Structures are given as structure tokens and as C-alpha cells.
Amino acid sequence: MDPKFVVLMGGPGAGKGTQAKRLQVELQLPQISTGDIFRENLKNETELGKLAKTYMDKGELVPDEVTVAMVRDRISRPDCANGVLFDGFPRTIAQADALGALLAEFGAQVTVVPYIHVAGDVLLQRLAGRWTCTQCGHMYHILFNPPQTPGVCDLDGARLYQREDDTEETQRRRIDVYFAQTAPLIDYYRQKGLLAEIDGEQSIDAVYEALKQAIDQAA
Ligand code: ADP
Ligand code: ADP
């Protein structure tokens, strides 16, 4: 089977992480979330983590060179040979160009770009109610997808937390940055014939089914 390099597009709060966590099991592909890798570095207090924090706290993007170098390192590992599910990367045209060049080094290319479309005001509601498991990273929403017991993960019983960069001010900035710097990628991938538009304002299950279909069709 040909390797599948899937790029999940959508604004902050569109549901990329929620869907990627399910899809990686079904598709047997590793999920590469640049946000998760930065947060892991932050937790371990690495130099990369310290650098990334200054941008993340403001809702700004970490510089392209830093982000691309990190992705290059990650996709060179053997578990990426059959493909990858990218979540939150690329976020700029320069990153998308770099991803194309990186994959070309392996004789590969982006397979499909499902774009989870959600209106700006809904993005803000999604981010405002997001709670994440401290252990497994599973995402909940206080209204739209609550855990069975408040503050506790259904899957492993660990404590839920709200991300440090999920303050209202940072959320608004992340959404603005998305429209200014990341949304141009929608046309970029549409022109390459890779974009698959998905209505992201359906239930989590309905979005999941639509994503699976788009990815299967592109294979
Ligand atoms: P969200 O789930 O709200 O979209 P992420 O977890 O994807 O947020 O990203 C959190 C922060 O990490 C971003 O605001 C940005 O500072 C940084 N970040 C993540 N991915 C990238 C990327 N591809 N390029 C630059 N910065 C990134
Ligand atoms: P992203 O990774 O794109 O930033 P997340 O997967 O973290 O987005 O989802 C943001 C929030 O929205 C989470 O609280 C999640 O539970 C919730 N959410 C995700 N998909 C949906 C959906 N289809 N309907 C309602 N809420 C959703």
C-alpha cells in the first residue's frame, strides 16, 4: 500500500486533535501534532520548549525554521514510513513548501488535505470549553463533549486541565493568526487538487465518518 501523508486543516478548536486521536488508531498512522510536541518540550523544560513558550503564551506562531527542523527530525523516524497524520502543521505557506520538500526527499508527497470547516465564533466557543487529560491528552468539551465525571478522564481516570494558552485573549489571537497566516493554505492545497472540505459543525461522530471517507477516497 502507498504511504498516506494526511494534513488535517482547520482553525484552532476545529476538532483536529479530537479527530486525529481517533483516526490514528483506525488508519494505523502516527499523529504528528506540532502543538503537542511543543507542549511536551515545555513540560520537560528543554531549550526548544523555553523558546516555543514565548510564542505560545501570546498565541503567535513559533518561527518556521524551528518548527520545520522539529518536524524533519520527527518524520525521519521509522514509524513514519507508512505515512503520517499531521495535526496543526503546516500553518504557513513556508511550512507547507518545506513539508513538500521534506516528503520529496523520501519520494513521497501529501496525499490529501481534509479541511474541517468551522466558523470563527464557533471556534471560540470550542476553545473556551476545552479540557484535556493530563495523562493521555484526550480532549473534552464542557458543553459539547463532557466527561462522565466532571474533571476526570473517561479513558484513564486522570485529571483534566485547561491549557495555559487557553485564556480568552490568547484564544482570540490564535484565531486571528489562523485567518491571517494559515487560512491561505486552503487555496494553496485546493490549487494542488488535494483539498477535501468537511463540515466541521456536525457531531464528532459525523465529522469522523466524513474524514474517513475523504481519506479512503484519496488512497
Ligand atoms: P490549537 O489546538 O489551539 O490549534 P495547537 O496545540 O495546535 O493549538 O498549537 C498551540 C501553539 O503552538 C500555537 O499557538 C503556536 O504557538 C504553536 N504551534 C503549534 N503548531 C505550530 C506550527 N505548525 N507552527 C508554528 N507554531 C505552532
Ligand atoms: P483543534 O485540535 O483543532 O484545536 P480540538 O480537537 O482540541 O481542536 O477541539 C476543540 C474543542 O472542541 C474540544 O473541547 C473538543 O472536545 C470540542 N470539539 C471537537 N469536535 C467537536 C464537534 N464536532 N462538536 C462539538 N465540539 C467539538
mmCIF file of C-alpha atoms and ligand atoms in Angstrom:
data_model
loop_
_atom_site.group_PDB
_atom_site.id
_atom_site.type_symbol
_atom_site.label_atom_id
_atom_site.label_comp_id
_atom_site.label_asym_id
_atom_site.label_seq_id
_atom_site.Cartn_x
_atom_site.Cartn_y
_atom_site.Cartn_z
ATOM 1 C CA MET A 1 0.000 0.000 0.000
ATOM 2 C CA ASP A 2 1.233 3.518 -0.772
ATOM 3 C CA PRO A 3 2.113 5.625 2.259
ATOM 4 C CA LYS A 4 -0.517 8.161 3.286
ATOM 5 C CA PHE A 5 0.507 11.653 4.338
ATOM 6 C CA VAL A 6 -2.662 13.332 5.555
ATOM 7 C CA VAL A 7 -2.710 17.011 6.571
ATOM 8 C CA LEU A 8 -5.658 17.919 8.818
ATOM 9 C CA MET A 9 -6.506 21.591 8.247
ATOM 10 C CA GLY A 10 -8.826 23.786 10.279
ATOM 11 C CA GLY A 11 -8.746 26.657 12.758
ATOM 12 C CA PRO A 12 -7.824 26.364 16.430
ATOM 13 C CA GLY A 13 -10.701 24.449 18.003
ATOM 14 C CA ALA A 14 -11.978 22.939 14.723
ATOM 15 C CA GLY A 15 -11.516 19.435 16.127
ATOM 16 C CA LYS A 16 -8.239 18.356 14.507
ATOM 17 C CA GLY A 17 -6.757 16.832 17.667
ATOM 18 C CA THR A 18 -10.029 15.137 18.641
ATOM 19 C CA GLN A 19 -10.312 13.509 15.224
ATOM 20 C CA ALA A 20 -6.606 12.727 14.817
ATOM 21 C CA LYS A 21 -6.575 10.748 18.066
ATOM 22 C CA ARG A 22 -9.351 8.503 16.708
ATOM 23 C CA LEU A 23 -8.079 8.329 13.139
ATOM 24 C CA GLN A 24 -4.564 7.282 14.110
ATOM 25 C CA VAL A 25 -5.964 4.077 15.602
ATOM 26 C CA GLU A 26 -8.155 3.329 12.582
ATOM 27 C CA LEU A 27 -5.517 4.207 9.975
ATOM 28 C CA GLN A 28 -2.551 2.861 11.956
ATOM 29 C CA LEU A 29 -0.605 6.028 11.279
ATOM 30 C CA PRO A 30 1.295 8.161 13.801
ATOM 31 C CA GLN A 31 -0.278 11.543 14.629
ATOM 32 C CA ILE A 32 2.210 14.402 14.470
ATOM 33 C CA SER A 33 0.841 17.399 16.344
ATOM 34 C CA THR A 34 3.399 20.203 16.469
ATOM 35 C CA GLY A 35 1.403 21.767 19.343
ATOM 36 C CA ASP A 36 1.696 18.508 21.342
ATOM 37 C CA ILE A 37 5.449 18.265 20.633
ATOM 38 C CA PHE A 38 5.961 21.861 21.782
ATOM 39 C CA ARG A 39 3.935 21.170 24.961
ATOM 40 C CA GLU A 40 5.999 18.016 25.632
ATOM 41 C CA ASN A 41 9.176 20.137 25.327
ATOM 42 C CA LEU A 42 7.677 22.744 27.620
ATOM 43 C CA LYS A 43 6.914 20.101 30.260
ATOM 44 C CA ASN A 44 10.466 18.748 30.036
ATOM 45 C CA GLU A 45 11.877 22.298 30.160
ATOM 46 C CA THR A 46 14.071 21.815 27.071
ATOM 47 C CA GLU A 47 15.628 24.781 25.228
ATOM 48 C CA LEU A 48 13.092 24.243 22.428
ATOM 49 C CA GLY A 49 10.273 24.297 24.995
ATOM 50 C CA LYS A 50 11.517 27.561 26.519
ATOM 51 C CA LEU A 51 11.754 29.175 23.101
ATOM 52 C CA ALA A 52 8.326 27.925 21.981
ATOM 53 C CA LYS A 53 6.667 29.128 25.203
ATOM 54 C CA THR A 54 7.399 32.787 24.438
ATOM 55 C CA TYR A 55 5.310 32.464 21.252
ATOM 56 C CA MET A 56 2.650 30.068 22.542
ATOM 57 C CA ASP A 57 1.828 32.299 25.522
ATOM 58 C CA LYS A 58 0.978 35.098 23.091
ATOM 59 C CA GLY A 59 -0.906 32.936 20.593
ATOM 60 C CA GLU A 60 1.754 33.672 17.951
ATOM 61 C CA LEU A 61 3.398 31.082 15.711
ATOM 62 C CA VAL A 62 6.783 29.606 16.605
ATOM 63 C CA PRO A 63 9.236 30.593 13.800
ATOM 64 C CA ASP A 64 9.120 28.399 10.695
ATOM 65 C CA GLU A 65 12.794 27.301 10.851
ATOM 66 C CA VAL A 66 12.353 25.945 14.383
ATOM 67 C CA THR A 67 9.073 24.191 13.593
ATOM 68 C CA VAL A 68 10.276 22.698 10.312
ATOM 69 C CA ALA A 69 13.505 21.380 11.883
ATOM 70 C CA MET A 70 11.435 19.678 14.580
ATOM 71 C CA VAL A 71 9.118 18.058 12.007
ATOM 72 C CA ARG A 72 12.057 16.971 9.864
ATOM 73 C CA ASP A 73 13.515 15.180 12.868
ATOM 74 C CA ARG A 74 10.184 13.540 13.701
ATOM 75 C CA ILE A 75 9.281 12.272 10.218
ATOM 76 C CA SER A 76 12.734 10.775 9.707
ATOM 77 C CA ARG A 77 11.858 8.109 12.286
ATOM 78 C CA PRO A 78 10.914 4.627 11.056
ATOM 79 C CA ASP A 79 7.318 4.744 12.343
ATOM 80 C CA CYS A 80 6.553 7.385 9.676
ATOM 81 C CA ALA A 81 7.482 5.160 6.737
ATOM 82 C CA ASN A 82 3.833 4.233 6.018
ATOM 83 C CA GLY A 83 2.595 7.767 6.385
ATOM 84 C CA VAL A 84 1.613 10.371 8.947
ATOM 85 C CA LEU A 85 -1.432 12.213 10.193
ATOM 86 C CA PHE A 86 -0.371 15.867 10.561
ATOM 87 C CA ASP A 87 -2.382 17.968 13.009
ATOM 88 C CA GLY A 88 -1.551 21.661 13.362
ATOM 89 C CA PHE A 89 1.224 21.546 10.750
ATOM 90 C CA PRO A 90 1.794 23.174 8.290
ATOM 91 C CA ARG A 91 0.491 26.545 9.496
ATOM 92 C CA THR A 92 2.169 28.866 6.967
ATOM 93 C CA ILE A 93 2.890 28.723 3.232
ATOM 94 C CA ALA A 94 6.618 28.448 4.031
ATOM 95 C CA GLN A 95 5.916 25.410 6.242
ATOM 96 C CA ALA A 96 3.780 23.834 3.501
ATOM 97 C CA ASP A 97 6.574 24.335 0.952
ATOM 98 C CA ALA A 98 9.050 22.821 3.420
ATOM 99 C CA LEU A 99 6.769 19.829 4.027
ATOM 100 C CA GLY A 100 6.522 19.193 0.283
ATOM 101 C CA ALA A 101 10.324 19.294 0.008
ATOM 102 C CA LEU A 102 10.808 17.042 3.051
ATOM 103 C CA LEU A 103 8.411 14.414 1.730
ATOM 104 C CA ALA A 104 10.014 14.595 -1.720
ATOM 105 C CA GLU A 105 13.291 13.539 -0.073
ATOM 106 C CA PHE A 106 11.540 10.268 0.797
ATOM 107 C CA GLY A 107 9.976 10.022 -2.663
ATOM 108 C CA ALA A 108 6.599 10.864 -1.141
ATOM 109 C CA GLN A 109 4.034 13.670 -1.259
ATOM 110 C CA VAL A 110 0.964 14.927 0.598
ATOM 111 C CA THR A 111 -1.934 12.516 -0.130
ATOM 112 C CA VAL A 112 -4.954 14.579 0.929
ATOM 113 C CA VAL A 113 -5.792 17.685 2.982
ATOM 114 C CA PRO A 114 -9.138 17.338 4.770
ATOM 115 C CA TYR A 115 -10.227 20.830 5.793
ATOM 116 C CA ILE A 116 -12.500 20.789 8.842
ATOM 117 C CA HIS A 117 -14.510 23.935 8.261
ATOM 118 C CA VAL A 118 -15.868 25.711 11.380
ATOM 119 C CA ALA A 119 -16.982 29.379 11.624
ATOM 120 C CA GLY A 120 -14.861 31.785 13.693
ATOM 121 C CA ASP A 121 -17.400 32.324 16.502
ATOM 122 C CA VAL A 122 -17.848 28.568 16.917
ATOM 123 C CA LEU A 123 -14.050 28.143 17.126
ATOM 124 C CA LEU A 124 -14.022 30.461 20.117
ATOM 125 C CA GLN A 125 -16.825 28.509 21.877
ATOM 126 C CA ARG A 126 -14.933 25.294 21.255
ATOM 127 C CA LEU A 127 -11.664 26.634 22.694
ATOM 128 C CA ALA A 128 -13.388 28.241 25.684
ATOM 129 C CA GLY A 129 -14.837 24.901 26.859
ATOM 130 C CA ARG A 130 -11.859 22.659 26.046
ATOM 131 C CA TRP A 131 -10.496 20.419 28.803
ATOM 132 C CA THR A 132 -7.650 17.963 28.177
ATOM 133 C CA CYS A 133 -6.487 14.846 30.023
ATOM 134 C CA THR A 134 -3.173 15.378 31.839
ATOM 135 C CA GLN A 135 -2.165 11.784 31.039
ATOM 136 C CA CYS A 136 -3.453 10.675 27.612
ATOM 137 C CA GLY A 137 -4.242 14.060 26.014
ATOM 138 C CA HIS A 138 -7.859 13.121 25.221
ATOM 139 C CA MET A 139 -9.970 16.247 24.660
ATOM 140 C CA TYR A 140 -13.339 17.043 26.209
ATOM 141 C CA HIS A 141 -15.707 19.976 25.944
ATOM 142 C CA ILE A 142 -17.563 21.198 28.979
ATOM 143 C CA LEU A 143 -20.833 21.501 26.989
ATOM 144 C CA PHE A 144 -20.410 19.634 23.692
ATOM 145 C CA ASN A 145 -18.485 16.555 24.826
ATOM 146 C CA PRO A 146 -18.377 16.401 28.642
ATOM 147 C CA PRO A 147 -16.633 13.630 30.592
ATOM 148 C CA GLN A 148 -18.842 11.263 32.628
ATOM 149 C CA THR A 149 -17.396 12.643 35.871
ATOM 150 C CA PRO A 150 -16.510 16.369 35.841
ATOM 151 C CA GLY A 151 -12.747 16.946 35.740
ATOM 152 C CA VAL A 152 -11.876 13.268 35.240
ATOM 153 C CA CYS A 153 -10.863 11.444 32.017
ATOM 154 C CA ASP A 154 -13.297 8.665 30.939
ATOM 155 C CA LEU A 155 -10.444 6.658 29.452
ATOM 156 C CA ASP A 156 -7.874 6.531 32.249
ATOM 157 C CA GLY A 157 -9.362 8.329 35.268
ATOM 158 C CA ALA A 158 -6.627 11.015 35.222
ATOM 159 C CA ARG A 159 -7.268 14.689 35.999
ATOM 160 C CA LEU A 160 -8.380 17.091 33.240
ATOM 161 C CA TYR A 161 -6.836 20.543 32.835
ATOM 162 C CA GLN A 162 -7.326 23.696 30.780
ATOM 163 C CA ARG A 163 -4.311 24.591 28.651
ATOM 164 C CA GLU A 164 -2.265 27.549 29.856
ATOM 165 C CA ASP A 165 -2.631 29.178 26.423
ATOM 166 C CA ASP A 166 -6.425 28.766 26.529
ATOM 167 C CA THR A 167 -7.059 32.191 28.073
ATOM 168 C CA GLU A 168 -9.645 34.246 26.210
ATOM 169 C CA GLU A 169 -7.074 36.755 24.961
ATOM 170 C CA THR A 170 -4.729 34.086 23.600
ATOM 171 C CA GLN A 171 -7.603 32.161 22.028
ATOM 172 C CA ARG A 172 -8.711 35.270 20.137
ATOM 173 C CA ARG A 173 -5.158 35.937 18.992
ATOM 174 C CA ARG A 174 -4.704 32.318 17.819
ATOM 175 C CA ILE A 175 -7.879 32.576 15.756
ATOM 176 C CA ASP A 176 -6.714 35.898 14.208
ATOM 177 C CA VAL A 177 -3.294 34.405 13.460
ATOM 178 C CA TYR A 178 -5.037 31.425 11.872
ATOM 179 C CA PHE A 179 -7.054 33.616 9.489
ATOM 180 C CA ALA A 180 -4.019 35.765 8.605
ATOM 181 C CA GLN A 181 -1.281 33.144 8.259
ATOM 182 C CA THR A 182 -2.817 29.663 7.970
ATOM 183 C CA ALA A 183 -6.091 30.131 6.057
ATOM 184 C CA PRO A 184 -4.156 30.942 2.812
ATOM 185 C CA LEU A 185 -3.174 27.255 2.831
ATOM 186 C CA ILE A 186 -6.760 26.359 1.943
ATOM 187 C CA ASP A 187 -6.303 27.837 -1.550
ATOM 188 C CA TYR A 188 -2.726 26.571 -1.715
ATOM 189 C CA TYR A 189 -3.899 22.957 -1.332
ATOM 190 C CA ARG A 190 -7.089 23.486 -3.343
ATOM 191 C CA GLN A 191 -4.970 24.566 -6.302
ATOM 192 C CA LYS A 192 -2.969 21.372 -5.978
ATOM 193 C CA GLY A 193 -6.227 19.361 -6.074
ATOM 194 C CA LEU A 194 -5.635 17.990 -2.568
ATOM 195 C CA LEU A 195 -8.314 19.760 -0.521
ATOM 196 C CA ALA A 196 -11.339 17.828 0.805
ATOM 197 C CA GLU A 197 -13.839 20.122 2.540
ATOM 198 C CA ILE A 198 -15.568 18.710 5.616
ATOM 199 C CA ASP A 199 -18.413 20.386 7.528
ATOM 200 C CA GLY A 200 -16.881 20.663 10.991
ATOM 201 C CA GLU A 201 -20.075 21.857 12.667
ATOM 202 C CA GLN A 202 -21.587 18.373 12.762
ATOM 203 C CA SER A 203 -21.313 15.927 15.664
ATOM 204 C CA ILE A 204 -17.871 14.500 16.428
ATOM 205 C CA ASP A 205 -19.022 11.118 15.018
ATOM 206 C CA ALA A 206 -20.356 12.647 11.782
ATOM 207 C CA VAL A 207 -17.121 14.599 11.224
ATOM 208 C CA TYR A 208 -15.164 11.406 11.854
ATOM 209 C CA GLU A 209 -17.143 9.474 9.215
ATOM 210 C CA ALA A 210 -16.712 12.279 6.660
ATOM 211 C CA LEU A 211 -12.971 12.374 7.320
ATOM 212 C CA LYS A 212 -12.605 8.628 6.937
ATOM 213 C CA GLN A 213 -14.432 8.754 3.637
ATOM 214 C CA ALA A 214 -12.275 11.609 2.310
ATOM 215 C CA ILE A 215 -9.071 9.797 3.289
ATOM 216 C CA ASP A 216 -10.219 6.447 1.838
ATOM 217 C CA GLN A 217 -11.195 8.105 -1.437
ATOM 218 C CA ALA A 218 -7.772 9.715 -1.750
ATOM 219 C CA ALA A 219 -5.877 6.489 -1.119
HETATM 220 P P1 ADP B 1 -4.825 24.649 18.867
HETATM 221 O O1 ADP B 1 -5.227 23.258 19.247
HETATM 222 O O2 ADP B 1 -5.484 25.683 19.722
HETATM 223 O O3 ADP B 1 -4.948 24.915 17.409
HETATM 224 P P2 ADP B 1 -2.010 23.878 18.934
HETATM 225 O O4 ADP B 1 -1.861 22.909 20.031
HETATM 226 O O5 ADP B 1 -2.052 23.321 17.552
HETATM 227 O O6 ADP B 1 -3.287 24.797 19.222
HETATM 228 O O7 ADP B 1 -0.851 24.960 18.990
HETATM 229 C C1 ADP B 1 -0.583 25.694 20.158
HETATM 230 C C2 ADP B 1 0.530 26.709 19.882
HETATM 231 O O8 ADP B 1 1.737 26.030 19.498
HETATM 232 C C3 ADP B 1 0.263 27.681 18.755
HETATM 233 O O9 ADP B 1 -0.470 28.809 19.193
HETATM 234 C C4 ADP B 1 1.684 28.055 18.307
HETATM 235 O O10 ADP B 1 2.280 28.972 19.208
HETATM 236 C C5 ADP B 1 2.431 26.743 18.480
HETATM 237 N N1 ADP B 1 2.400 25.937 17.230
HETATM 238 C C6 ADP B 1 1.815 24.721 17.052
HETATM 239 N N2 ADP B 1 1.995 24.275 15.811
HETATM 240 C C7 ADP B 1 2.711 25.231 15.153
HETATM 241 C C8 ADP B 1 3.196 25.371 13.819
HETATM 242 N N3 ADP B 1 2.985 24.430 12.880
HETATM 243 N N4 ADP B 1 3.899 26.497 13.527
HETATM 244 C C9 ADP B 1 4.138 27.440 14.441
HETATM 245 N N5 ADP B 1 3.687 27.392 15.708
HETATM 246 C C10 ADP B 1 2.978 26.292 16.072
HETATM 247 P P1 ADP B 2 -8.072 21.547 17.467
HETATM 248 O O1 ADP B 2 -7.093 20.417 17.679
HETATM 249 O O2 ADP B 2 -8.472 21.700 16.036
HETATM 250 O O3 ADP B 2 -7.601 22.815 18.078
HETATM 251 P P2 ADP B 2 -9.701 20.117 19.416
HETATM 252 O O4 ADP B 2 -9.755 18.734 18.871
HETATM 253 O O5 ADP B 2 -8.820 20.398 20.555
HETATM 254 O O6 ADP B 2 -9.420 21.169 18.221
HETATM 255 O O7 ADP B 2 -11.216 20.527 19.800
HETATM 256 C C1 ADP B 2 -11.525 21.770 20.437
HETATM 257 C C2 ADP B 2 -12.697 21.586 21.395
HETATM 258 O O8 ADP B 2 -13.902 21.357 20.655
HETATM 259 C C3 ADP B 2 -12.565 20.397 22.354
HETATM 260 O O9 ADP B 2 -13.092 20.805 23.592
HETATM 261 C C4 ADP B 2 -13.416 19.310 21.712
HETATM 262 O O10 ADP B 2 -13.986 18.434 22.701
HETATM 263 C C5 ADP B 2 -14.506 20.113 21.019
HETATM 264 N N1 ADP B 2 -14.977 19.513 19.766
HETATM 265 C C6 ADP B 2 -14.245 18.898 18.812
HETATM 266 N N2 ADP B 2 -15.019 18.499 17.775
HETATM 267 C C7 ADP B 2 -16.275 18.911 18.066
HETATM 268 C C8 ADP B 2 -17.560 18.788 17.381
HETATM 269 N N3 ADP B 2 -17.666 18.208 16.179
HETATM 270 N N4 ADP B 2 -18.635 19.315 18.003
HETATM 271 C C9 ADP B 2 -18.528 19.925 19.209
HETATM 272 N N5 ADP B 2 -17.378 20.047 19.895
HETATM 273 C C10 ADP B 2 -16.256 19.547 19.343
#
